[in-house]
Amino acid sequence: GAVVSQHPSRVICKSGTSVKIECRSLDFQATTMFWYRQFPKQSLMLMATSNEGSKATYEQGVEKDKFLINHASLTLSTLTVTSAHPEDSSFYICSATPLSGTFYGYTFGSGTRLTVV
Amino acid sequence: RKEVEQDPGPFNVPEGATVAFNCTYSNSASQSFFWYRQDCRKEPKLLMSVYSSGNEDGRFTAQLNRASQYISLLIRDSKLSDSATYLCVVNIGKLIFGQGTELSVKP
């Protein structure tokens, strides 16, 4: 149980275009999902907390207008990188916990490797 | 100061060796603690939770000292398959990751 599916696993896009990444909880409901970014040789950095039915909470330094998050249902959150540039190339990972209101047992998606050319 | 700090790596050890990873955290209100393992270009996977009483899972032992805000992971009889990056993770209402320590186990 507690499977998180992330799609696509890899994407290459041209500079200036937008890319949407999906994160789905397959066998549980997740009122909260998290989006992370990881640059090579660095750790995961939390970008934002996605809350079902409300606005996402962004970490300091993360542009909310550039990284659009939508959490329209209890099983789906999407991250859209708008007007992507080469510096946005990174490994994006989502996570969710099946226990609403608690923070134990985070499950991660398999990640999306974004390359902007 | 980083919220979660780990030993710098990489650690290169022979098979069968015992290796210890250390981690400190700065937020005294941290709620829960974990060790995750991340293989190259993959997502992190939960290795084990960490409790003040200490907990063991086979060859892995984790320990938490809340007073000194210190977390440790001990791997005994290391295997080639243990080669990975080990991430110390603290929950402050959201997961905060350390920078990770790379472990390479050699034959």
GROMACS .gro file of C-alpha atoms in nm:
model
  224
    1GLY     CA    1   0.000   0.000   0.000
    2ALA     CA    2   0.084   0.372   0.005
    3VAL     CA    3   0.201   0.399  -0.355
    4VAL     CA    4   0.269   0.737  -0.514
    5SER     CA    5   0.288   0.758  -0.892
    6GLN     CA    6   0.468   1.045  -1.060
    7HIS     CA    7   0.458   1.123  -1.430
    8PRO     CA    8   0.647   1.184  -1.652
    9SER     CA    9   0.970   1.028  -1.531
   10ARG     CA   10   1.177   1.228  -1.773
   11VAL     CA   11   1.108   1.531  -1.987
   12ILE     CA   12   1.314   1.748  -2.215
   13CYS     CA   13   1.165   2.080  -2.315
   14LYS     CA   14   1.267   2.396  -2.491
   15SER     CA   15   1.342   2.710  -2.299
   16GLY     CA   16   1.031   2.923  -2.255
   17THR     CA   17   0.781   2.638  -2.259
   18SER     CA   18   0.582   2.503  -1.966
   19VAL     CA   19   0.596   2.154  -1.823
   20LYS     CA   20   0.335   1.983  -1.606
   21ILE     CA   21   0.427   1.707  -1.362
   22GLU     CA   22   0.161   1.488  -1.203
   23CYS     CA   23   0.170   1.320  -0.866
   24ARG     CA   24  -0.097   1.064  -0.779
   25SER     CA   25  -0.163   0.865  -0.465
   26LEU     CA   26  -0.280   0.531  -0.601
   27ASP     CA   27  -0.424   0.351  -0.302
   28PHE     CA   28  -0.486   0.622  -0.045
   29GLN     CA   29  -0.614   0.973  -0.011
   30ALA     CA   30  -0.370   1.252   0.056
   31THR     CA   31  -0.491   1.589   0.178
   32THR     CA   32  -0.131   1.706   0.171
   33MET     CA   33   0.139   1.646  -0.084
   34PHE     CA   34   0.487   1.790  -0.097
   35TRP     CA   35   0.705   1.895  -0.390
   36TYR     CA   36   1.083   1.878  -0.371
   37ARG     CA   37   1.366   1.968  -0.606
   38GLN     CA   38   1.708   1.810  -0.608
   39PHE     CA   39   2.009   1.943  -0.797
   40PRO     CA   40   2.305   1.711  -0.870
   41LYS     CA   41   2.508   1.622  -0.562
   42GLN     CA   42   2.267   1.813  -0.340
   43SER     CA   43   1.990   1.708  -0.108
   44LEU     CA   44   1.617   1.740  -0.154
   45MET     CA   45   1.487   2.090  -0.101
   46LEU     CA   46   1.122   2.139  -0.018
   47MET     CA   47   0.960   2.373  -0.268
   48ALA     CA   48   0.600   2.379  -0.153
   49THR     CA   49   0.328   2.203   0.041
   50SER     CA   50   0.022   2.126  -0.166
   51ASN     CA   51  -0.310   2.125   0.017
   52GLU     CA   52  -0.623   1.975  -0.135
   53GLY     CA   53  -0.880   2.240  -0.208
   54SER     CA   54  -0.667   2.534  -0.105
   55LYS     CA   55  -0.361   2.730  -0.209
   56ALA     CA   56  -0.020   2.577  -0.182
   57THR     CA   57   0.229   2.698   0.075
   58TYR     CA   58   0.561   2.789  -0.084
   59GLU     CA   59   0.900   2.783   0.083
   60GLN     CA   60   1.104   3.099   0.098
   61GLY     CA   61   1.271   3.176  -0.231
   62VAL     CA   62   1.039   2.964  -0.445
   63GLU     CA   63   0.845   3.168  -0.699
   64LYS     CA   64   0.478   3.075  -0.677
   65ASP     CA   65   0.402   3.225  -1.018
   66LYS     CA   66   0.669   3.015  -1.179
   67PHE     CA   67   0.593   2.689  -1.005
   68LEU     CA   68   0.217   2.651  -1.018
   69ILE     CA   69   0.069   2.387  -0.792
   70ASN     CA   70  -0.281   2.251  -0.817
   71HIS     CA   71  -0.424   1.994  -0.575
   72ALA     CA   72  -0.778   1.959  -0.703
   73SER     CA   73  -0.852   1.615  -0.563
   74LEU     CA   74  -0.744   1.394  -0.276
   75THR     CA   75  -0.535   1.179  -0.509
   76LEU     CA   76  -0.378   1.424  -0.752
   77SER     CA   77  -0.141   1.717  -0.726
   78THR     CA   78   0.025   1.882  -1.025
   79LEU     CA   79   0.332   2.102  -1.051
   80THR     CA   80   0.365   2.320  -1.359
   81VAL     CA   81   0.700   2.478  -1.432
   82THR     CA   82   0.609   2.784  -1.637
   83SER     CA   83   0.841   2.948  -1.888
   84ALA     CA   84   1.112   2.697  -1.805
   85HIS     CA   85   1.476   2.797  -1.834
   86PRO     CA   86   1.793   2.586  -1.826
   87GLU     CA   87   1.846   2.670  -1.458
   88ASP     CA   88   1.516   2.494  -1.383
   89SER     CA   89   1.669   2.167  -1.498
   90SER     CA   90   1.654   1.943  -1.195
   91PHE     CA   91   1.504   1.631  -1.038
   92TYR     CA   92   1.154   1.705  -0.910
   93ILE     CA   93   1.000   1.464  -0.658
   94CYS     CA   94   0.663   1.461  -0.488
   95SER     CA   95   0.565   1.289  -0.168
   96ALA     CA   96   0.248   1.220   0.025
   97THR     CA   97   0.143   1.062   0.349
   98PRO     CA   98  -0.162   0.840   0.378
   99LEU     CA   99  -0.238   0.957   0.729
  100SER     CA  100  -0.424   1.284   0.719
  101GLY     CA  101  -0.320   1.523   0.993
  102THR     CA  102  -0.005   1.333   1.083
  103PHE     CA  103   0.339   1.332   0.937
  104TYR     CA  104   0.446   0.974   0.954
  105GLY     CA  105   0.515   0.743   0.666
  106TYR     CA  106   0.588   0.973   0.375
  107THR     CA  107   0.597   0.795   0.041
  108PHE     CA  108   0.781   0.943  -0.254
  109GLY     CA  109   0.704   0.936  -0.622
  110SER     CA  110   0.976   0.809  -0.853
  111GLY     CA  111   1.068   1.161  -0.956
  112THR     CA  112   1.077   1.360  -1.279
  113ARG     CA  113   1.404   1.453  -1.438
  114LEU     CA  114   1.353   1.782  -1.619
  115THR     CA  115   1.602   1.906  -1.875
  116VAL     CA  116   1.545   2.246  -2.030
  117VAL     CA  117   1.741   2.310  -2.348
  118ARG     CA  118   2.346   2.705   1.014
  119LYS     CA  119   2.173   2.430   0.820
  120GLU     CA  120   1.865   2.279   0.980
  121VAL     CA  121   1.998   1.927   0.935
  122GLU     CA  122   2.369   1.857   0.907
  123GLN     CA  123   2.536   1.529   0.826
  124ASP     CA  124   2.886   1.392   0.811
  125PRO     CA  125   3.054   1.487   0.487
  126GLY     CA  126   3.121   1.188   0.264
  127PRO     CA  127   3.198   0.981   0.084
  128PHE     CA  128   3.260   0.683   0.309
  129ASN     CA  129   3.452   0.407   0.134
  130VAL     CA  130   3.452   0.082   0.333
  131PRO     CA  131   3.523  -0.285   0.265
  132GLU     CA  132   3.250  -0.546   0.280
  133GLY     CA  133   3.179  -0.657   0.634
  134ALA     CA  134   3.284  -0.328   0.789
  135THR     CA  135   3.080  -0.139   1.044
  136VAL     CA  136   3.005   0.219   0.949
  137ALA     CA  137   2.841   0.497   1.150
  138PHE     CA  138   2.667   0.806   1.023
  139ASN     CA  139   2.602   1.110   1.238
  140CYS     CA  140   2.352   1.388   1.205
  141THR     CA  141   2.258   1.697   1.404
  142TYR     CA  142   1.950   1.912   1.378
  143SER     CA  143   1.884   2.267   1.492
  144ASN     CA  144   1.509   2.281   1.558
  145SER     CA  145   1.435   2.160   1.910
  146ALA     CA  146   1.065   2.136   1.821
  147SER     CA  147   1.131   1.861   1.568
  148GLN     CA  148   0.862   1.598   1.589
  149SER     CA  149   1.000   1.285   1.432
  150PHE     CA  150   1.314   1.159   1.271
  151PHE     CA  151   1.405   0.925   0.990
  152TRP     CA  152   1.687   0.779   0.787
  153TYR     CA  153   1.621   0.751   0.415
  154ARG     CA  154   1.831   0.581   0.153
  155GLN     CA  155   1.869   0.721  -0.196
  156ASP     CA  156   2.024   0.532  -0.484
  157CYS     CA  157   2.172   0.722  -0.775
  158ARG     CA  158   1.907   0.908  -0.977
  159LYS     CA  159   1.623   0.748  -0.781
  160GLU     CA  160   1.373   0.870  -0.526
  161PRO     CA  161   1.457   0.837  -0.154
  162LYS     CA  162   1.320   0.534   0.027
  163LEU     CA  163   1.251   0.511   0.397
  164LEU     CA  164   1.513   0.304   0.573
  165MET     CA  165   1.390   0.342   0.928
  166SER     CA  166   1.239   0.576   1.179
  167VAL     CA  167   1.448   0.690   1.473
  168TYR     CA  168   1.336   0.684   1.836
  169SER     CA  169   1.492   0.800   2.160
  170SER     CA  170   1.489   0.444   2.288
  171GLY     CA  171   1.691   0.337   1.989
  172ASN     CA  172   1.571   0.092   1.731
  173GLU     CA  173   1.723  -0.188   1.535
  174ASP     CA  174   1.630  -0.347   1.205
  175GLY     CA  175   1.861  -0.632   1.117
  176ARG     CA  176   2.207  -0.487   1.055
  177PHE     CA  177   2.084  -0.130   1.101
  178THR     CA  178   2.061   0.053   1.433
  179ALA     CA  179   1.932   0.406   1.472
  180GLN     CA  180   1.957   0.627   1.777
  181LEU     CA  181   1.819   0.966   1.875
  182ASN     CA  182   1.945   1.196   2.148
  183ARG     CA  183   1.696   1.478   2.186
  184ALA     CA  184   1.902   1.661   2.448
  185SER     CA  185   2.197   1.700   2.213
  186GLN     CA  186   1.982   1.702   1.899
  187TYR     CA  187   2.184   1.422   1.752
  188ILE     CA  188   2.084   1.126   1.536
  189SER     CA  189   2.293   0.830   1.437
  190LEU     CA  190   2.279   0.529   1.207
  191LEU     CA  191   2.500   0.226   1.247
  192ILE     CA  192   2.537  -0.033   0.973
  193ARG     CA  193   2.700  -0.359   1.072
  194ASP     CA  194   2.848  -0.619   0.838
  195SER     CA  195   2.807  -0.389   0.540
  196LYS     CA  196   2.713  -0.537   0.203
  197LEU     CA  197   2.787  -0.421  -0.148
  198SER     CA  198   2.415  -0.347  -0.181
  199ASP     CA  199   2.437  -0.094   0.103
  200SER     CA  200   2.617   0.144  -0.133
  201ALA     CA  201   2.392   0.449  -0.158
  202THR     CA  202   2.345   0.797  -0.016
  203TYR     CA  203   2.198   0.804   0.334
  204LEU     CA  204   1.978   1.098   0.419
  205CYS     CA  205   1.904   1.216   0.771
  206VAL     CA  206   1.551   1.357   0.776
  207VAL     CA  207   1.372   1.562   1.041
  208ASN     CA  208   1.001   1.636   1.055
  209ILE     CA  209   0.916   1.986   1.172
  210GLY     CA  210   0.570   1.970   1.028
  211LYS     CA  211   0.734   1.908   0.694
  212LEU     CA  212   1.032   1.692   0.607
  213ILE     CA  213   1.373   1.859   0.609
  214PHE     CA  214   1.657   1.661   0.453
  215GLY     CA  215   2.024   1.665   0.536
  216GLN     CA  216   2.267   1.686   0.248
  217GLY     CA  217   2.327   1.312   0.260
  218THR     CA  218   2.631   1.098   0.313
  219GLU     CA  219   2.748   0.877   0.031
  220LEU     CA  220   2.850   0.524   0.122
  221SER     CA  221   3.050   0.303  -0.109
  222VAL     CA  222   3.106  -0.057  -0.001
  223LYS     CA  223   3.387  -0.229  -0.187
  224PRO     CA  224   3.456  -0.603  -0.228
   0.00000   0.00000   0.00000
